[in-house]
mmCIF file of C-alpha atoms in Angstrom:
data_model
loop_
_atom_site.group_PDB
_atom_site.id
_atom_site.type_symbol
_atom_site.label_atom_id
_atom_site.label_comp_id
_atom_site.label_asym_id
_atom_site.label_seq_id
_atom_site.Cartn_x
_atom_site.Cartn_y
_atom_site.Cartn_z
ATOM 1 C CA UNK A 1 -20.851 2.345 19.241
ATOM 2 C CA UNK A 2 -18.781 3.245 16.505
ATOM 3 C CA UNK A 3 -15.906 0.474 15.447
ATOM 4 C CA UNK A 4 -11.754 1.788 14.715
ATOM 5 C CA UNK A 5 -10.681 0.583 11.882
ATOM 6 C CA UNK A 6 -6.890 0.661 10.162
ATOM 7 C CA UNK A 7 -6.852 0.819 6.366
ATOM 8 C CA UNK A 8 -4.280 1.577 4.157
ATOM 9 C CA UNK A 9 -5.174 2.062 0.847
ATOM 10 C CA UNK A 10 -2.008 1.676 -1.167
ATOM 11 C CA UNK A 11 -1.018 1.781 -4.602
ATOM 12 C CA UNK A 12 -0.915 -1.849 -5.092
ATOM 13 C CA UNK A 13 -2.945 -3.616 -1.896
ATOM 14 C CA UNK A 14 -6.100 -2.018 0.226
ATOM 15 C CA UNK A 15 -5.252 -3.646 3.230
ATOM 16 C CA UNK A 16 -7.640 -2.931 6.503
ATOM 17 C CA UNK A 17 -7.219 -4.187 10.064
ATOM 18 C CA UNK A 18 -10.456 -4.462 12.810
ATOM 19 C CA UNK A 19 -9.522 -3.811 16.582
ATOM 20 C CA UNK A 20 -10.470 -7.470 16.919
ATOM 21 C CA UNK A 21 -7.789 -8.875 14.361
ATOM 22 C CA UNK A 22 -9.608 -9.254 11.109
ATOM 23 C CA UNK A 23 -8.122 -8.786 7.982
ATOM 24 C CA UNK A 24 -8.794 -7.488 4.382
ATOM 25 C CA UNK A 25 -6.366 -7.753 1.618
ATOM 26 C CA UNK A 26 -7.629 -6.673 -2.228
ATOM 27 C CA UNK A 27 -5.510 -5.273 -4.784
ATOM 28 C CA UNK A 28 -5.860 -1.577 -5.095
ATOM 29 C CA UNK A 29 -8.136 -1.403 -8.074
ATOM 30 C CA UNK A 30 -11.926 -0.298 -9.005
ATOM 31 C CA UNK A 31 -13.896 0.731 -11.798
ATOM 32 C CA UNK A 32 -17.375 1.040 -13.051
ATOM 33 C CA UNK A 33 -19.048 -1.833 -14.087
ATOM 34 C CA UNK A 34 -19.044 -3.055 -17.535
ATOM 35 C CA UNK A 35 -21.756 -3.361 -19.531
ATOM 36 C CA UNK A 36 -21.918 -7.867 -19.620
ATOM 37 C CA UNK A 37 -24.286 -10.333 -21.144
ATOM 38 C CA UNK A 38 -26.462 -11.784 -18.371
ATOM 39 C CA UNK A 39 -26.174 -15.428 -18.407
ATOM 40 C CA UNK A 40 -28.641 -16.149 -15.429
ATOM 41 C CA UNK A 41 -27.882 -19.167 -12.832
ATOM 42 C CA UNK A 42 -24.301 -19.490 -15.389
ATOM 43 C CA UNK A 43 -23.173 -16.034 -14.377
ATOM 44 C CA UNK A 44 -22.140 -14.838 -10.605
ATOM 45 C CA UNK A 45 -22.498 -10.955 -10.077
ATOM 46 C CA UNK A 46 -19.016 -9.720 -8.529
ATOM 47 C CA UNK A 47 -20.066 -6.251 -8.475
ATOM 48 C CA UNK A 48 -19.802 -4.109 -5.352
ATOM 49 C CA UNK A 49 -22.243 -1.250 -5.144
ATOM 50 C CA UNK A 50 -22.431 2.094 -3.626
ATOM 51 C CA UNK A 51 -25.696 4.397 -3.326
ATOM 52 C CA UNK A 52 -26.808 1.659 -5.970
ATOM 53 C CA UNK A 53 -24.278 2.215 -8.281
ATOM 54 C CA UNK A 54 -22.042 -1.007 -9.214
ATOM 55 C CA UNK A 55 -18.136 -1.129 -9.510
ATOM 56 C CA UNK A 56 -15.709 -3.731 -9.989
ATOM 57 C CA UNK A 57 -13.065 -4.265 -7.153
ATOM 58 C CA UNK A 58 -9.581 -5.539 -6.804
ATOM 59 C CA UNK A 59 -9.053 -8.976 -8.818
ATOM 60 C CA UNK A 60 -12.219 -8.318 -10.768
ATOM 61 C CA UNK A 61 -11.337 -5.391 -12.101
ATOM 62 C CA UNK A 62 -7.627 -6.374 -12.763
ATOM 63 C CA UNK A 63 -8.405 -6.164 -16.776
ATOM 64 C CA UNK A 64 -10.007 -3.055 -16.395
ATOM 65 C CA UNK A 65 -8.937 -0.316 -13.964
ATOM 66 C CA UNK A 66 -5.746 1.694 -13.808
ATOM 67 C CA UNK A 67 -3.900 1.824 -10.602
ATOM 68 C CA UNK A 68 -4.367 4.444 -8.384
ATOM 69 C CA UNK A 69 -1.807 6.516 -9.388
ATOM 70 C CA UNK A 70 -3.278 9.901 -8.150
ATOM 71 C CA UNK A 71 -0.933 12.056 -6.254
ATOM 72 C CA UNK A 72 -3.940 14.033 -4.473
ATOM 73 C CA UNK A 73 -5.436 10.857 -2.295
ATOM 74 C CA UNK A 74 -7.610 13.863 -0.943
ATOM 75 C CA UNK A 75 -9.382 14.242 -4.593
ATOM 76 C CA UNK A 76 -9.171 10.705 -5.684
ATOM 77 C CA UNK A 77 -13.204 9.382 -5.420
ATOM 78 C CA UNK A 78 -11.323 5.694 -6.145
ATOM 79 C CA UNK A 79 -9.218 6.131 -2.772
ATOM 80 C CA UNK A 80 -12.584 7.051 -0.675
ATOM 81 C CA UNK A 81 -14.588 3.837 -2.441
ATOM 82 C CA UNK A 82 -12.013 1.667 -1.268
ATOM 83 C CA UNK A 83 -12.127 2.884 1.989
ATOM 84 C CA UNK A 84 -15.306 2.408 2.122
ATOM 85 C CA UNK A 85 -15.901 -0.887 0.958
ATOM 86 C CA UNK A 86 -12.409 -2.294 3.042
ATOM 87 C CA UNK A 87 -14.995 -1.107 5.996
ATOM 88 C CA UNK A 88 -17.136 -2.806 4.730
ATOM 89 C CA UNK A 89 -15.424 -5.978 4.293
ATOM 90 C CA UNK A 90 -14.635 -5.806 8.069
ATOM 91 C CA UNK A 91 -18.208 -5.964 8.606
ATOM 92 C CA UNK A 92 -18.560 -2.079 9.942
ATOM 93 C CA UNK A 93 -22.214 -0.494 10.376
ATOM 94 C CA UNK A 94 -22.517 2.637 11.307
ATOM 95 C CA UNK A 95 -20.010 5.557 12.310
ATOM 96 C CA UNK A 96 -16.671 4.810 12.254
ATOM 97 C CA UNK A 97 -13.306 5.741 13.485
ATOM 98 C CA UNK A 98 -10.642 5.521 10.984
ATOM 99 C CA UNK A 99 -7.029 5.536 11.106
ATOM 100 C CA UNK A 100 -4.949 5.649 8.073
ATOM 101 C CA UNK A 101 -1.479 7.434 6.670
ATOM 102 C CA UNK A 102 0.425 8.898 3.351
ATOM 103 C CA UNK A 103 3.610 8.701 2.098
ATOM 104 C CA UNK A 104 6.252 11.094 3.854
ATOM 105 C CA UNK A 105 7.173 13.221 0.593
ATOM 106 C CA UNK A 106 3.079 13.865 0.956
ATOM 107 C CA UNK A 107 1.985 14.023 4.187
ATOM 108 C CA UNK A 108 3.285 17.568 5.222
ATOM 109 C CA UNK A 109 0.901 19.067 2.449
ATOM 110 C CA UNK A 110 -2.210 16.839 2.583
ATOM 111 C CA UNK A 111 -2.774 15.485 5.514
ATOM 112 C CA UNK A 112 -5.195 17.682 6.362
ATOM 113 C CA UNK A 113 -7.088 17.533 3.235
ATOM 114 C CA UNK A 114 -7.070 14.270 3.140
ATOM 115 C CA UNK A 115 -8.597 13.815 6.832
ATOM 116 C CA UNK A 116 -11.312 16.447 5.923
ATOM 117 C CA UNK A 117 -12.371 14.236 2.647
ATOM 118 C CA UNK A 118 -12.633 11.375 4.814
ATOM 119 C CA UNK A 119 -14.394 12.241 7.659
ATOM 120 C CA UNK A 120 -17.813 12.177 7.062
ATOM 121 C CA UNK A 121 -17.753 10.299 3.987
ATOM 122 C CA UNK A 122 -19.621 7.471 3.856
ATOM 123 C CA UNK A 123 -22.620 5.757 1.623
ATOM 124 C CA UNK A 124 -24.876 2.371 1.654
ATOM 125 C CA UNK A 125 -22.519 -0.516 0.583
ATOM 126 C CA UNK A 126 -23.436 -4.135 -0.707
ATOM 127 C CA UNK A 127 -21.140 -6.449 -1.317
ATOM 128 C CA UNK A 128 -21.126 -9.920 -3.604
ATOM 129 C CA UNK A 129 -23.191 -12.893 -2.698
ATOM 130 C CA UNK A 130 -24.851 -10.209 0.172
ATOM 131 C CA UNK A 131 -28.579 -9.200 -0.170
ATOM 132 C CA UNK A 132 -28.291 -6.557 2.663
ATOM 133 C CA UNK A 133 -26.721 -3.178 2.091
ATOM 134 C CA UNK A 134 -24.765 -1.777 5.343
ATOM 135 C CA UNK A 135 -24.918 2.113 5.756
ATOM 136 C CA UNK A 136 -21.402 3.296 7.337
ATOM 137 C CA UNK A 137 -19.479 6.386 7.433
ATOM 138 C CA UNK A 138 -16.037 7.494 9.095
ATOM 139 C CA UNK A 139 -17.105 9.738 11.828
ATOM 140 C CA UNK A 140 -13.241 10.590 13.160
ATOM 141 C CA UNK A 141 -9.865 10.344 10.481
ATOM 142 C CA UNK A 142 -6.273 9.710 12.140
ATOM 143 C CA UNK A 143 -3.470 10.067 9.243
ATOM 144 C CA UNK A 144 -0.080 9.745 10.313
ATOM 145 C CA UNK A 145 2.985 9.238 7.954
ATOM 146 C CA UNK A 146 4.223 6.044 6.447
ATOM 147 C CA UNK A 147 7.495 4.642 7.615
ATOM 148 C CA UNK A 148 7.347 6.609 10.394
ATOM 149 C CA UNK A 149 4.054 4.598 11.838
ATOM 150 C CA UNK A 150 5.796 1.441 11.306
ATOM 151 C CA UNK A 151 8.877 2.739 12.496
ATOM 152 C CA UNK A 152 7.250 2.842 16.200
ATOM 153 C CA UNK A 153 6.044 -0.819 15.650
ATOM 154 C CA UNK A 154 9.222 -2.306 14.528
ATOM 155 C CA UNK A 155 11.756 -0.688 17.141
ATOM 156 C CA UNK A 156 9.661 -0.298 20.094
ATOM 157 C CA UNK A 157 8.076 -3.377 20.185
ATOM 158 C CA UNK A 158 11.060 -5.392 18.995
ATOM 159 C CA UNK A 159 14.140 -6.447 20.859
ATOM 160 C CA UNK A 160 16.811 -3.929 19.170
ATOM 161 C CA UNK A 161 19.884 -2.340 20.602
ATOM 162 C CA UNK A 162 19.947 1.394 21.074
ATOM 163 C CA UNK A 163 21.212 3.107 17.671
ATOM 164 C CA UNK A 164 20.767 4.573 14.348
ATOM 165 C CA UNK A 165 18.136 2.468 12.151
ATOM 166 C CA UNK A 166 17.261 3.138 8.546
ATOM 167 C CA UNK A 167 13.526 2.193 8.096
ATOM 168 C CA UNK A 168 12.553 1.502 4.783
ATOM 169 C CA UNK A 169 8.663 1.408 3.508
ATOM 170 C CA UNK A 170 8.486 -0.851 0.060
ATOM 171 C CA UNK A 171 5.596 -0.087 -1.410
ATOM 172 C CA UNK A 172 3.920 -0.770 -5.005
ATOM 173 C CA UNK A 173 4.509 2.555 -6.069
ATOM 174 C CA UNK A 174 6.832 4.838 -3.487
ATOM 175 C CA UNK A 175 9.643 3.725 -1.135
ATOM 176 C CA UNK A 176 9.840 5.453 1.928
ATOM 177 C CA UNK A 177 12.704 5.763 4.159
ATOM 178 C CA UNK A 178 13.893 7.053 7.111
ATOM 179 C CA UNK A 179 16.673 7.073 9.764
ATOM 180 C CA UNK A 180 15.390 6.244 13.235
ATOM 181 C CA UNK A 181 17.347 6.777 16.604
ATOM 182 C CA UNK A 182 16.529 4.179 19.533
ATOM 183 C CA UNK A 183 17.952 5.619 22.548
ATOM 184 C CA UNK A 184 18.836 3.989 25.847
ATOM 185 C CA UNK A 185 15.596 5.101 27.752
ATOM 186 C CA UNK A 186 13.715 3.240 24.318
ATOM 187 C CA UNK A 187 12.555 6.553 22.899
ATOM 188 C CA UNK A 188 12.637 6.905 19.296
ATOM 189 C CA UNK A 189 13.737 10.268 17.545
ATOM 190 C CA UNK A 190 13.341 10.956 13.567
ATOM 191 C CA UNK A 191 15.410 12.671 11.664
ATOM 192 C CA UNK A 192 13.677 14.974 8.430
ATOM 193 C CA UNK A 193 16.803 15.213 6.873
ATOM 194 C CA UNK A 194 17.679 11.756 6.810
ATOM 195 C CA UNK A 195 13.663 10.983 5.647
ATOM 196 C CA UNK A 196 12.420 10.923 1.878
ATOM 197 C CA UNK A 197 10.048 9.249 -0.075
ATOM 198 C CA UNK A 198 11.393 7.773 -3.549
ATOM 199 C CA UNK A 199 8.538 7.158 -6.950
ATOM 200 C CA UNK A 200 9.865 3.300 -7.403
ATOM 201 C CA UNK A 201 8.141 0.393 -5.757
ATOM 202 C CA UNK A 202 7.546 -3.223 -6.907
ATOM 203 C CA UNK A 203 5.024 -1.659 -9.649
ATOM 204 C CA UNK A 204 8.216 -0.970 -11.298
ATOM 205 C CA UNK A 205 9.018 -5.044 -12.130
ATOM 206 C CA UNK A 206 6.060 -5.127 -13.978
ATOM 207 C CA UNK A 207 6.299 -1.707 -16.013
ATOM 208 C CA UNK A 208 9.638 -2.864 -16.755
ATOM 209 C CA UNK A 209 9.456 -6.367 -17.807
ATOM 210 C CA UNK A 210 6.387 -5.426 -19.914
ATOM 211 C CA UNK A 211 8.337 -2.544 -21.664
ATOM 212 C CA UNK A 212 11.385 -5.075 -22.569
ATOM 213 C CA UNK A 213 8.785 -7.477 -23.989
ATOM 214 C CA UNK A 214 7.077 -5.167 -25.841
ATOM 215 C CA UNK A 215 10.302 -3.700 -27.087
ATOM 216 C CA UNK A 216 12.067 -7.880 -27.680
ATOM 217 C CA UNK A 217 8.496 -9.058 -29.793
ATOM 218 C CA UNK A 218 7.306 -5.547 -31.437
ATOM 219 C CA UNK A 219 3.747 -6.760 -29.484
ATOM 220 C CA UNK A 220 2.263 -4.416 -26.657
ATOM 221 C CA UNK A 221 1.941 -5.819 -23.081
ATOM 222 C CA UNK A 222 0.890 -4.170 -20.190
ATOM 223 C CA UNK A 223 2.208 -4.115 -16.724
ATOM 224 C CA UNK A 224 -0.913 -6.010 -15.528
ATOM 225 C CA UNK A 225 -0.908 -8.391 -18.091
ATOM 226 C CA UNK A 226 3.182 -9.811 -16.708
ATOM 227 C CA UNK A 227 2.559 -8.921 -13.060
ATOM 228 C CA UNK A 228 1.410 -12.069 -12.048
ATOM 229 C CA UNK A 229 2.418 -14.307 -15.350
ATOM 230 C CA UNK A 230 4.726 -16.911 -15.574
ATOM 231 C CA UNK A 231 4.910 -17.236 -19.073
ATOM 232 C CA UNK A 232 2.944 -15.075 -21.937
ATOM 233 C CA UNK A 233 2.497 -16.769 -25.795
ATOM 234 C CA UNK A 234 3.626 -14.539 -28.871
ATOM 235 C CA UNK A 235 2.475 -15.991 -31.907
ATOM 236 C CA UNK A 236 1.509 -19.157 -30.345
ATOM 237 C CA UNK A 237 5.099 -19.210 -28.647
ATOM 238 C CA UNK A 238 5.654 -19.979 -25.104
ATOM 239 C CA UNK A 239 8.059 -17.181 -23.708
ATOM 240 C CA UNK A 240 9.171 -18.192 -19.687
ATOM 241 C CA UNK A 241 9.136 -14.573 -17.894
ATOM 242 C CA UNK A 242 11.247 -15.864 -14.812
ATOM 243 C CA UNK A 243 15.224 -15.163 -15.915
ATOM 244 C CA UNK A 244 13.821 -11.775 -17.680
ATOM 245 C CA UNK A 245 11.634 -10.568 -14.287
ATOM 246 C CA UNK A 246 14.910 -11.877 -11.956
ATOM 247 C CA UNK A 247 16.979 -9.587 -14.184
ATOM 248 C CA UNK A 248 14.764 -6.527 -13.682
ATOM 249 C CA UNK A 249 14.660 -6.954 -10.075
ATOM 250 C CA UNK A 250 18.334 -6.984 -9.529
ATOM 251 C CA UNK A 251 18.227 -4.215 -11.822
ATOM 252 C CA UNK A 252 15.449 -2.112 -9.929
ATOM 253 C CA UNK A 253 17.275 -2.784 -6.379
ATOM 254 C CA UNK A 254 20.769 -1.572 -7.282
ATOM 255 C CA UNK A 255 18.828 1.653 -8.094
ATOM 256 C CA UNK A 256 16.913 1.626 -5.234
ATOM 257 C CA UNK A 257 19.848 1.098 -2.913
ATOM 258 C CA UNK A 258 21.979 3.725 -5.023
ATOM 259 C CA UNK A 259 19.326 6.082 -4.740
ATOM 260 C CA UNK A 260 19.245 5.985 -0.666
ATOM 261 C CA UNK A 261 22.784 5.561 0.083
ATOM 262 C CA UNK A 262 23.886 8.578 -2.538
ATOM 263 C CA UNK A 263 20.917 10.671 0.228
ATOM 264 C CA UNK A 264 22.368 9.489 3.289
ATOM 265 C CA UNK A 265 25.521 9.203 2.350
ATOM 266 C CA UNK A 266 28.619 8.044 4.894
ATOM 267 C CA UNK A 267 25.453 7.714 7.407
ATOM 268 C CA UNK A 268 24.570 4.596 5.512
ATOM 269 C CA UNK A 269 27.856 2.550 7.103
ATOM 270 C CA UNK A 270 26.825 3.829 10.698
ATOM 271 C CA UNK A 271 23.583 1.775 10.664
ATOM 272 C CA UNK A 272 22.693 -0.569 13.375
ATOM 273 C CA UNK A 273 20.466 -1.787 10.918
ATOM 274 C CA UNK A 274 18.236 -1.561 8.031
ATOM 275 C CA UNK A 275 14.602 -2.919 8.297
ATOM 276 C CA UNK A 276 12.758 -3.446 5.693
ATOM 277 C CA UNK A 277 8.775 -3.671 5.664
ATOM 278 C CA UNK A 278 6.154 -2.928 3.267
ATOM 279 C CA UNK A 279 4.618 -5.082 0.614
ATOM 280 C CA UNK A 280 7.821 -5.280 -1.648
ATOM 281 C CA UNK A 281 9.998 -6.277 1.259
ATOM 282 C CA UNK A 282 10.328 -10.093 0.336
ATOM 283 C CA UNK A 283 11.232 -9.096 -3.580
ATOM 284 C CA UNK A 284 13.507 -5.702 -3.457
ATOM 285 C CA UNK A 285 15.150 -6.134 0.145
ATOM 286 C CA UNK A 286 18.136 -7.169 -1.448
ATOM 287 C CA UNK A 287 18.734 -3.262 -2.298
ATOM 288 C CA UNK A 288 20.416 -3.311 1.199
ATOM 289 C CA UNK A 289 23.264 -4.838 3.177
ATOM 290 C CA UNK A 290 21.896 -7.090 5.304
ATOM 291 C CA UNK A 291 18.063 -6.483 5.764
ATOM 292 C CA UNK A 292 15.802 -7.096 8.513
ATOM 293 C CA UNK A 293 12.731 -8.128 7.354
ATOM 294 C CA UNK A 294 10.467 -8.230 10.560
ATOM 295 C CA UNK A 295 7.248 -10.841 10.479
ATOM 296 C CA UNK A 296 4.238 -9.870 7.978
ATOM 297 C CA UNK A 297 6.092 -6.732 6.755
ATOM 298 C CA UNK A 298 3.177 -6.114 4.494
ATOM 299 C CA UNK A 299 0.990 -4.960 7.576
ATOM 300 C CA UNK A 300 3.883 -3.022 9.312
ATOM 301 C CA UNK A 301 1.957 0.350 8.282
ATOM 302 C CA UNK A 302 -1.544 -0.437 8.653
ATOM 303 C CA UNK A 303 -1.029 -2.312 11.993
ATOM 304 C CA UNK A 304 1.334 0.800 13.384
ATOM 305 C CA UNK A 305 -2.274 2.642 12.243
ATOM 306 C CA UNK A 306 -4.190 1.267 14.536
ATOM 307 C CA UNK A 307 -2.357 1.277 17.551
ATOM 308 C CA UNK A 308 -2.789 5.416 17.077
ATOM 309 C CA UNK A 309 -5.778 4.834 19.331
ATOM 310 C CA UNK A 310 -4.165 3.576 22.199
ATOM 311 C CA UNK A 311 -2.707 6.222 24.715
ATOM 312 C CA UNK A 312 0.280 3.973 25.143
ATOM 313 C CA UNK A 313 1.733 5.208 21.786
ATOM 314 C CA UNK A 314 0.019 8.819 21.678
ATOM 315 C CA UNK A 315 3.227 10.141 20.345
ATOM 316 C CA UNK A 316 2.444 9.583 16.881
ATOM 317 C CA UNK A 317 2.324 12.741 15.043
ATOM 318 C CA UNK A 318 -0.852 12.859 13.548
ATOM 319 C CA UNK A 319 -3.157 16.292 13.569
#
């Protein structure tokens, strides 16, 4: 009996949700394995292999792989390994039915591409610390859009007063928004013009703080290298990131709120409200008047995902 599985691989986080309630979380990161001295009983093997061949995932390979910054998830072989071993991780064997989304400004072109590259794929996964490799593969692929999914989640299932709602998906990399209409009867309608997908996430603190450092010291820094630092050392000096990453943030959500209000305009002030989910919605929420941040805002998305397999919310557009 094959299991259905939610995953969401993001830009940042691979996040993937079991029918049962389990729950992965690993930033969005793999690479090869690197050639290493092998210290024996000293040493632990973190590698993750598929078909036999090791990679480094998530906070492993946080020194050594570049985000997934591919704007094809379709042709990105890092997108289906992380599907793969987030399955994995959720202890699926066999076939597998998969629900998972894209970003609005991409779904319209390759959502079907990116359901044909997934279905089917599959391979023989081990994972660290396990001496048994699990065969798997996704038998059936459900992608539906970002912000929309967690739209349905958010208004349906929560107590909110018919009206106009601006939904708004914080990711690492891309923002997605879009107005939502609760009516009276509970249905939700969308509107694509008041629906857009923005290239500015919470990836953008980090880009920015290390460009100001490297630009303050004359020393290069990378965005992984700040991301989760409190303080770095510059010739033996202490430098204490937190007033310089607070600055950038305020910085990054007046641009983020200019950029949506200058799109919707006068609509903006008609708002019931604005929810805000998505992994950056506890740092950049402050872009808006008044935010709604609902509970776990991070799994909005994937957890709108998986309820795509109940009848009771069939009215997901998904092909």
């Amino acid at each position: 009996m094959s299991q259905k599985l939610a995953i969401d691989v993001g830009h940042g986080f691979t996040k993937a949700l079991s029918e049962t309630g389990e729950r992965v979380l690993f930033p969005s990161l793999i690479c090869p394995m690197l050639p290493h001295v092998d210290l024996g009983e000293l040493g632990k093997s973190e590698a993750v292999t598929i078909d036999g061949v090791p990679y480094l995932v998530g906070e492993s390979a946080r020194q050594h792989a570049t985000p997934l910054w591919s704007r094809d998830k379709a042709d990105d072989p890092d997108t289906l390994r992380l599907m793969l071993i987030a399955a994995a991780q959720l202890g699926a064997v066999g076939p597998v039915q998969l629900a998972t989304g894209l970003p609005l400004a991409w779904y319209g072109a390759q959502r079907k591409a990116f359901r044909e590259a997934l279905t089917g794929f599959g391979g023989m996964v081990q994972l660290p610390g396990q001496s048994v490799q699990r065969r798997l593969w996704f038998e059936s692929v459900k992608v539906l859009p970002q912000g929309l999914a967690a739209s349905l989640g958010l208004l349906t299932h929560v107590d909110r007063e018919p009206g106009d709602y601006l939904v708004v998906d914080l990711g690492y990399r891309t923002t997605d928004y879009l107005v939502v209409t609760k009516e009276s009867t509970g249905h939700l309608a969308f509107d694509p013009l008041a629906a857009g997908s923005l290239e500015l996430g919470t990836h953008a603190i980090a880009s920015r703080l290390a460009s100001e450092l490297e630009h303050a010291y004359a020393v290069p820094f990378t965005p992984s290298e700040v991301e989760k630092s409190e303080r770095i050392f510059v010739d033996g000096q202490a430098i204490v990131l937190s007033g310089r990453r607070a600055a950038v943030i305020q910085a990054i959500q007046q641009q983020l709120g200019a950029k949506i209000t200058e799109t919707l305009d006068a609509r903006v002030r008609k708002l019931s409200a604005t929810v805000v989910c998505g992994g950056g919605a506890s740092v950049l929420s402050e872009a808006f008047t008044h935010p709604v941040i609902p509970p776990d805002p991070q799994w909005a998305n994937v957890a709108a995902y998986l309820q795509a397999f109940s009848p009771a919310i069939d009215g997901i557009p998904h092909p």
